mmCIF file of C-alpha atoms in Angstrom:
data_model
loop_
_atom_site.group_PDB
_atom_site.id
_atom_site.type_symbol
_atom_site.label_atom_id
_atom_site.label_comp_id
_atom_site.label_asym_id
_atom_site.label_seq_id
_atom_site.Cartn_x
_atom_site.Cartn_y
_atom_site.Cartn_z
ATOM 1 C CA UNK A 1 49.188 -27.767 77.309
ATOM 2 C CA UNK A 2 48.521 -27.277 73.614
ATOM 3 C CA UNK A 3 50.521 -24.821 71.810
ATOM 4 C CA UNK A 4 49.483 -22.345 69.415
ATOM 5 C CA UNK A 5 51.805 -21.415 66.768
ATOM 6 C CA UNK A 6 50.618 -18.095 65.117
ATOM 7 C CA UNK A 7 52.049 -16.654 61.941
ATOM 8 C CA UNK A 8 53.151 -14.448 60.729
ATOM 9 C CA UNK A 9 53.918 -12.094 63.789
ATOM 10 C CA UNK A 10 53.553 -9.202 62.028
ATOM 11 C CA UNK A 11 52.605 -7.853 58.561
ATOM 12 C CA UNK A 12 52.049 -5.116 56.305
ATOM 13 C CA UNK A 13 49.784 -4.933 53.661
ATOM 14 C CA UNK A 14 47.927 -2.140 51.517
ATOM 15 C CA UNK A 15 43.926 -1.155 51.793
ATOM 16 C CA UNK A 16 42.289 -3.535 49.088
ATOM 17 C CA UNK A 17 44.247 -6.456 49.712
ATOM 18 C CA UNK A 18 44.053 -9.583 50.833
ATOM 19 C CA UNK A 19 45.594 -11.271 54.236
ATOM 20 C CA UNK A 20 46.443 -14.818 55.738
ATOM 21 C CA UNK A 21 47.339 -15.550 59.079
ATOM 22 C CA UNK A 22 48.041 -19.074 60.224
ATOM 23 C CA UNK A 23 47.529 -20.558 63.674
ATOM 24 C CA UNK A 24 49.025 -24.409 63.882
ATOM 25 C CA UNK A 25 48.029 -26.719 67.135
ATOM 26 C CA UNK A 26 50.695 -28.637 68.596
ATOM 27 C CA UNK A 27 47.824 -31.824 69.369
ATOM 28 C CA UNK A 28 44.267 -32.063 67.867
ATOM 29 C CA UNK A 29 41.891 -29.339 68.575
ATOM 30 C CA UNK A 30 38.934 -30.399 66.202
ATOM 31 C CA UNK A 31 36.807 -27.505 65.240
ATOM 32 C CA UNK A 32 37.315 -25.744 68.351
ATOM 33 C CA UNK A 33 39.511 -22.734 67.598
ATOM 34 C CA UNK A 34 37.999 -18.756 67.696
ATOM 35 C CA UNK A 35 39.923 -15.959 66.076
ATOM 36 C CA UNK A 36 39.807 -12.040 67.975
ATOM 37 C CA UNK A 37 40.433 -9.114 66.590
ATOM 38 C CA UNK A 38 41.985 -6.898 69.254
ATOM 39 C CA UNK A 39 42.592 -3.048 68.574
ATOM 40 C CA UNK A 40 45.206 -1.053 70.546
ATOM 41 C CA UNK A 41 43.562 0.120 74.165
ATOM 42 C CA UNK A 42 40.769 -1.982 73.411
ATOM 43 C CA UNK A 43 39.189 -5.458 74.815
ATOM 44 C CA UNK A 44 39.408 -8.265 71.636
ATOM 45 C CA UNK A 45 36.102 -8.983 70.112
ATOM 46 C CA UNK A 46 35.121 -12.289 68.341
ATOM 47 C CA UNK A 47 35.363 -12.534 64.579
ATOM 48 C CA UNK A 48 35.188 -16.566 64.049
ATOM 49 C CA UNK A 49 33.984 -19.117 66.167
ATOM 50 C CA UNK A 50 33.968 -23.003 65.726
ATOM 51 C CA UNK A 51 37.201 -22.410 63.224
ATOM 52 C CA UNK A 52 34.969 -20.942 60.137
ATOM 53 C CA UNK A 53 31.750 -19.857 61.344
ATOM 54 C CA UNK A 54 31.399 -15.998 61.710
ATOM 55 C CA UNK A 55 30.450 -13.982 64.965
ATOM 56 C CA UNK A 56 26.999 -12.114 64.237
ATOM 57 C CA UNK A 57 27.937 -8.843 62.971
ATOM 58 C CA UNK A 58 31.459 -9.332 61.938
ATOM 59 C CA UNK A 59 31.997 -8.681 58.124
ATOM 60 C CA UNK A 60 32.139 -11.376 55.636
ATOM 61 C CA UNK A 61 35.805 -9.967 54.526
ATOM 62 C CA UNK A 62 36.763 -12.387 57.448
ATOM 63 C CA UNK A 63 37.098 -16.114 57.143
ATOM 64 C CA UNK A 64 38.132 -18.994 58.340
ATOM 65 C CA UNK A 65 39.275 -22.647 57.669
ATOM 66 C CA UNK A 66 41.099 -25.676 59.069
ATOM 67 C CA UNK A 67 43.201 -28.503 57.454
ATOM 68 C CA UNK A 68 43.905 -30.785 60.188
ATOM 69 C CA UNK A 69 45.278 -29.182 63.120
ATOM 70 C CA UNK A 70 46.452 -26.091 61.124
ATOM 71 C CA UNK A 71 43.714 -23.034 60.938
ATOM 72 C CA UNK A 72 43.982 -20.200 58.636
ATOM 73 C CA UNK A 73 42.090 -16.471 59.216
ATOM 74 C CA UNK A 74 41.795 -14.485 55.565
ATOM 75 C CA UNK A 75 40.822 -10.737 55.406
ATOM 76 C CA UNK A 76 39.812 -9.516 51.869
ATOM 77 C CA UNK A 77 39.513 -6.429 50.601
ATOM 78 C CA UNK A 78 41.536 -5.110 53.468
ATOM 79 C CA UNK A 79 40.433 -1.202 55.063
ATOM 80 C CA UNK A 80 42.208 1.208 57.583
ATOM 81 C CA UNK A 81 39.862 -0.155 60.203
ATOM 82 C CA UNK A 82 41.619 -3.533 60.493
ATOM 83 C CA UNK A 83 44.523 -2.113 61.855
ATOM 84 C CA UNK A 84 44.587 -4.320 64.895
ATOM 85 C CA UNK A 85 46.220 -7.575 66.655
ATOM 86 C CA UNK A 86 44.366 -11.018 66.068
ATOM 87 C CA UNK A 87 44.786 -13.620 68.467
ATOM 88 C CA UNK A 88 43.542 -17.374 67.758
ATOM 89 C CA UNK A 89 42.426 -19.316 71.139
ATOM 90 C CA UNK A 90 41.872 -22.938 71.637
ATOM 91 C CA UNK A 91 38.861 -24.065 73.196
ATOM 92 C CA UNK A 92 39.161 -27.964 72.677
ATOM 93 C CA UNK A 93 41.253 -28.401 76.326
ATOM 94 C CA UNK A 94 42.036 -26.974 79.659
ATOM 95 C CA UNK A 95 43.875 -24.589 79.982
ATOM 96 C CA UNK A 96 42.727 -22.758 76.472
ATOM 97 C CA UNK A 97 45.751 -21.900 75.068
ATOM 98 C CA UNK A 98 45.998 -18.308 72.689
ATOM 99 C CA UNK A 99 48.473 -17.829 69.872
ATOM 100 C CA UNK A 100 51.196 -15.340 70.304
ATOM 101 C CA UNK A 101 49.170 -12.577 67.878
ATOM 102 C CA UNK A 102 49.842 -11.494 64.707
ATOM 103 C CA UNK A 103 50.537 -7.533 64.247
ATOM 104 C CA UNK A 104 48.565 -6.138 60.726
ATOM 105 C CA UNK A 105 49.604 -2.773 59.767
ATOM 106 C CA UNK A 106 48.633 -1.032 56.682
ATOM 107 C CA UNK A 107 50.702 0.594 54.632
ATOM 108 C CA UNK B 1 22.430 -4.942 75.014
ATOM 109 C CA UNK B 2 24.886 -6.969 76.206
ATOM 110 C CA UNK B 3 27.225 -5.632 78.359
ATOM 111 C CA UNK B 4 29.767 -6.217 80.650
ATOM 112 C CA UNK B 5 31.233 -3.773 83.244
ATOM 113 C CA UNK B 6 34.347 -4.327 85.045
ATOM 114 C CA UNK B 7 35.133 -2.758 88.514
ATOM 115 C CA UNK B 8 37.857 0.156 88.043
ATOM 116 C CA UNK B 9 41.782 -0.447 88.532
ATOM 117 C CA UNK B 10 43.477 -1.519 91.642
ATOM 118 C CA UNK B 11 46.874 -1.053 92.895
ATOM 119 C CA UNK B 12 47.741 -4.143 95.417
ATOM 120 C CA UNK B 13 51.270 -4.986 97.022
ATOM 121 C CA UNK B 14 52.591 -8.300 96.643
ATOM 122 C CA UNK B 15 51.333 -10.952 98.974
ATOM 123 C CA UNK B 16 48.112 -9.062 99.125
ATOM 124 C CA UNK B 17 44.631 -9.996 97.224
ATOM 125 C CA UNK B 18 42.216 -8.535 94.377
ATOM 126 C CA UNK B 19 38.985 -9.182 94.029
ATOM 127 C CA UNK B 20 37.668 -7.519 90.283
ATOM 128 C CA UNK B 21 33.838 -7.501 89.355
ATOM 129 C CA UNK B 22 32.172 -8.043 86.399
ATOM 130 C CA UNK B 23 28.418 -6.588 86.142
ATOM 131 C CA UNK B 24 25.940 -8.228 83.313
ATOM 132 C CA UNK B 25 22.994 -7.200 81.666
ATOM 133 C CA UNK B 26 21.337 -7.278 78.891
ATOM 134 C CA UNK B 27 20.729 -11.266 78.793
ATOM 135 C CA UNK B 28 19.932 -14.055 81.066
ATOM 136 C CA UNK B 29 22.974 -13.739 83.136
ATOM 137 C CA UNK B 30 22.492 -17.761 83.811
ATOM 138 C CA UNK B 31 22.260 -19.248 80.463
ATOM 139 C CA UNK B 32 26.154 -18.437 79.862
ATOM 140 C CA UNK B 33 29.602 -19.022 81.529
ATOM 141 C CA UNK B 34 32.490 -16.521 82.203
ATOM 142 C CA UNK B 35 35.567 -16.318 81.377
ATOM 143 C CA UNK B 36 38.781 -14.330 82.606
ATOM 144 C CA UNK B 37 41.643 -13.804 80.632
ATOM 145 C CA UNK B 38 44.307 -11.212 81.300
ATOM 146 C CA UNK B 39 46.828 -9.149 79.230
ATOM 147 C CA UNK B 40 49.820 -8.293 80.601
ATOM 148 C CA UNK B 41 51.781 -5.093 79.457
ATOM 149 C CA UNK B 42 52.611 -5.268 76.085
ATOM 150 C CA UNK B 43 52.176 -9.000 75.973
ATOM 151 C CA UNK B 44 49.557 -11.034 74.600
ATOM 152 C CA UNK B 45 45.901 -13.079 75.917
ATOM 153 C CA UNK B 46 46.037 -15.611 78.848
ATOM 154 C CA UNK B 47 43.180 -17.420 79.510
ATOM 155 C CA UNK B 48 42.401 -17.692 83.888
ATOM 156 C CA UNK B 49 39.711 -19.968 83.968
ATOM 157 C CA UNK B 50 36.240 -20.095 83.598
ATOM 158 C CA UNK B 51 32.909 -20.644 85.531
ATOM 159 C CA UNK B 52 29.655 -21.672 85.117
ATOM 160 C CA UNK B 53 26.656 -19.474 86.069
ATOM 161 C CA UNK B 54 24.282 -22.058 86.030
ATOM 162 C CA UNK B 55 25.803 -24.716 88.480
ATOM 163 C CA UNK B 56 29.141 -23.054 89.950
ATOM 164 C CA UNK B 57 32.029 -25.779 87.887
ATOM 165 C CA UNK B 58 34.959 -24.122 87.675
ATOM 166 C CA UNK B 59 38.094 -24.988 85.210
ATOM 167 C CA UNK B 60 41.045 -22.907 86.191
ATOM 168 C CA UNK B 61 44.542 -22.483 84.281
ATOM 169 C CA UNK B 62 46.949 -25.107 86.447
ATOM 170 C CA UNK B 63 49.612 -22.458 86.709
ATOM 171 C CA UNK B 64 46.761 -20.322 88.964
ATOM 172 C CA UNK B 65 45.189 -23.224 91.250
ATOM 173 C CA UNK B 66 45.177 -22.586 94.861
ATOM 174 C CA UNK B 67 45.816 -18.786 93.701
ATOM 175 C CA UNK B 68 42.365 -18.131 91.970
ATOM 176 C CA UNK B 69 38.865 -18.015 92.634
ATOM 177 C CA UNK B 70 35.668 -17.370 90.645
ATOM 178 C CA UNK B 71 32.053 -17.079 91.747
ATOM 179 C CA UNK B 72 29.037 -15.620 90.546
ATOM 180 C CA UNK B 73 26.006 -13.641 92.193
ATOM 181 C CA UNK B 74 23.020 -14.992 90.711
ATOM 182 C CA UNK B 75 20.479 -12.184 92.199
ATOM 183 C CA UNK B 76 23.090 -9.500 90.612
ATOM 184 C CA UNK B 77 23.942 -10.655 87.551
ATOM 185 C CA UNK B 78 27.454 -10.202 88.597
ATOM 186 C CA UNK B 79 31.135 -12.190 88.436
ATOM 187 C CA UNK B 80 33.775 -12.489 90.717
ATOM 188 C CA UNK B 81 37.779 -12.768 89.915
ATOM 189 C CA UNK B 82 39.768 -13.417 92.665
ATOM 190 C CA UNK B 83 43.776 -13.597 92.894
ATOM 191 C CA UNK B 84 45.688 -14.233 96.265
ATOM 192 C CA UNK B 85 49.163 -14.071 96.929
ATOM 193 C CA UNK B 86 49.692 -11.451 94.393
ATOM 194 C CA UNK B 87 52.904 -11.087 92.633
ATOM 195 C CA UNK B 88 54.286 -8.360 90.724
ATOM 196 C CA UNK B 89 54.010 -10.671 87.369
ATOM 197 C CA UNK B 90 50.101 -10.578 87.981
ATOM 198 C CA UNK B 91 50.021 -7.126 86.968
ATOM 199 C CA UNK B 92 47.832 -7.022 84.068
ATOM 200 C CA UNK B 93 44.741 -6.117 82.682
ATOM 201 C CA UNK B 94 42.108 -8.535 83.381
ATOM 202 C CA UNK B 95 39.218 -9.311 80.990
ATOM 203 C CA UNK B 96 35.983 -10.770 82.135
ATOM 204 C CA UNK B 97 33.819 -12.426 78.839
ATOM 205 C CA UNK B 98 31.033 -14.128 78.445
ATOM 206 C CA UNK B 99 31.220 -17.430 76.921
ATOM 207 C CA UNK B 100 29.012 -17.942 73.901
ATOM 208 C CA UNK B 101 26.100 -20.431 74.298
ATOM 209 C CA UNK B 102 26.923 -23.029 71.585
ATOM 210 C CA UNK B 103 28.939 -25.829 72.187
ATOM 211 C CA UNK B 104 31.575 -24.880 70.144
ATOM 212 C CA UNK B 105 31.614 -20.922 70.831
ATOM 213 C CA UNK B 106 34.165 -18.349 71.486
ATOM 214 C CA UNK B 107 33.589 -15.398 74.331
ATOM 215 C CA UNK B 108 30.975 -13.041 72.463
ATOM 216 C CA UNK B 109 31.069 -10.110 74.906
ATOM 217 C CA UNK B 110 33.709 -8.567 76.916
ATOM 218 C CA UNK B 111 34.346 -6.102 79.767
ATOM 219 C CA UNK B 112 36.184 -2.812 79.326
ATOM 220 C CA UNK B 113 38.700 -4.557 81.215
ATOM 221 C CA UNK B 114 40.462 -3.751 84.963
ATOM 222 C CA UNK B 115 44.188 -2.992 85.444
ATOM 223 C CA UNK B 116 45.667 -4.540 88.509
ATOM 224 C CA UNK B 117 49.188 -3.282 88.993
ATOM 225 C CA UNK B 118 51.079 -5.088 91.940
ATOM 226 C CA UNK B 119 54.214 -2.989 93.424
ATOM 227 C CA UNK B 120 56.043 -2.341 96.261
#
């Protein structure tokens, strides 16, 4: 199975700024990696598909990239309402394989 | 709109089986898969499996074959998660989502989700 490394687990940051969370693939995925955003109670919804292209709707405060097998997820101008746990999923082989989540608190 | 509405929580005891249902509308209910993923308590996303509408293939997680099955009701636009055998680590909340059409795509739209707890 191909693991997904997610980091950090958790973080803190203040409304305004800017995040990075990092999801590494133990083995090639090529482009295929989504991001979710999932809030507490709640089912996750998709923010970034295909590694950097963005889900209709989804604000353009999120984005992604990829260097190799190492894919980042970057919130700007961070607000109250991102309060939530993002997940990054593997869609490149059976079984798809999440990472562990990353916590983002504001402070 | 899109939506996708899950049947309402179940209690089983181990050894027993669930069937949860997942109800579509608001799009061609054949042009796109579904997936299942489940959360257990405090814990993060497993992906199940997933199935295609259109021609019935199945790709299930290995850890779940011979344990899982997934089917789909064409005339009712509706999606069928199956678990035998039921342990008490299988309780969880299970998501069904529908798989983007693309072929690189992530699940677009999701149920409200079904909590299966599994005790004695």
């Amino acid at each position: 199975d191909i693991q997904m490394t997610q980091s950090p687990s958790s973080l803190s940051a203040s409304v305004g700024d800017s995040v990075t969370i990092t999801c590494r693939a133990s083995q090639r995925v090529t482009r295929y990696l989504n991001w979710y955003q999932q809030k507490a109670g709640k089912a996750p919804k998709l923010l970034i598909y295909a590694a950097y292209r963005l889900q209709s709707g989804v604000p353009s405060r999120f984005s992604g990239s990829v260097s190799g097998t190492e894919f980042t997820l970057t919130i700007t101008r961070l607000q109250p309402d991102d309060v939530a746990t993002y997940y990054c999923q593997q869609s490149y082989s059976s079984p798809q394989t999440f990472g562990q989540g990353t916590n983002l608190e504001i402070k | 709109q899109v939506q996708l509405v899950q049947s309402g929580a179940e209690v089983k005891k181990p050894g027993v089986s669930v069937k949860v249902s997942c109800k579509a509308s608001g799009y061609t209910f054949a042009n796109y898969g579904i997936t299942w993923v489940r959360q257990a308590p405090g814990q993060g996303l497993e992906w199940l499996g997933w199935i295609s509408v259109k021609n019935g293939i199945t790709d299930f997680a290995q850890k779940f074959q011979g344990r899982l099955s997934m089917t789909t009701d064409t005339s009712t636009g509706t999606a069928y998660m199956e678990l035998r055998n039921l342990r008490s680590d299988d309780t969880a909340v299970y998501y069904c989502a529908r798989l983007g059409s693309g072929v690189v795509s992530g699940c677009d739209y999701w149920g409200q989700g079904t909590l299966l707890t599994v005790s004695s």
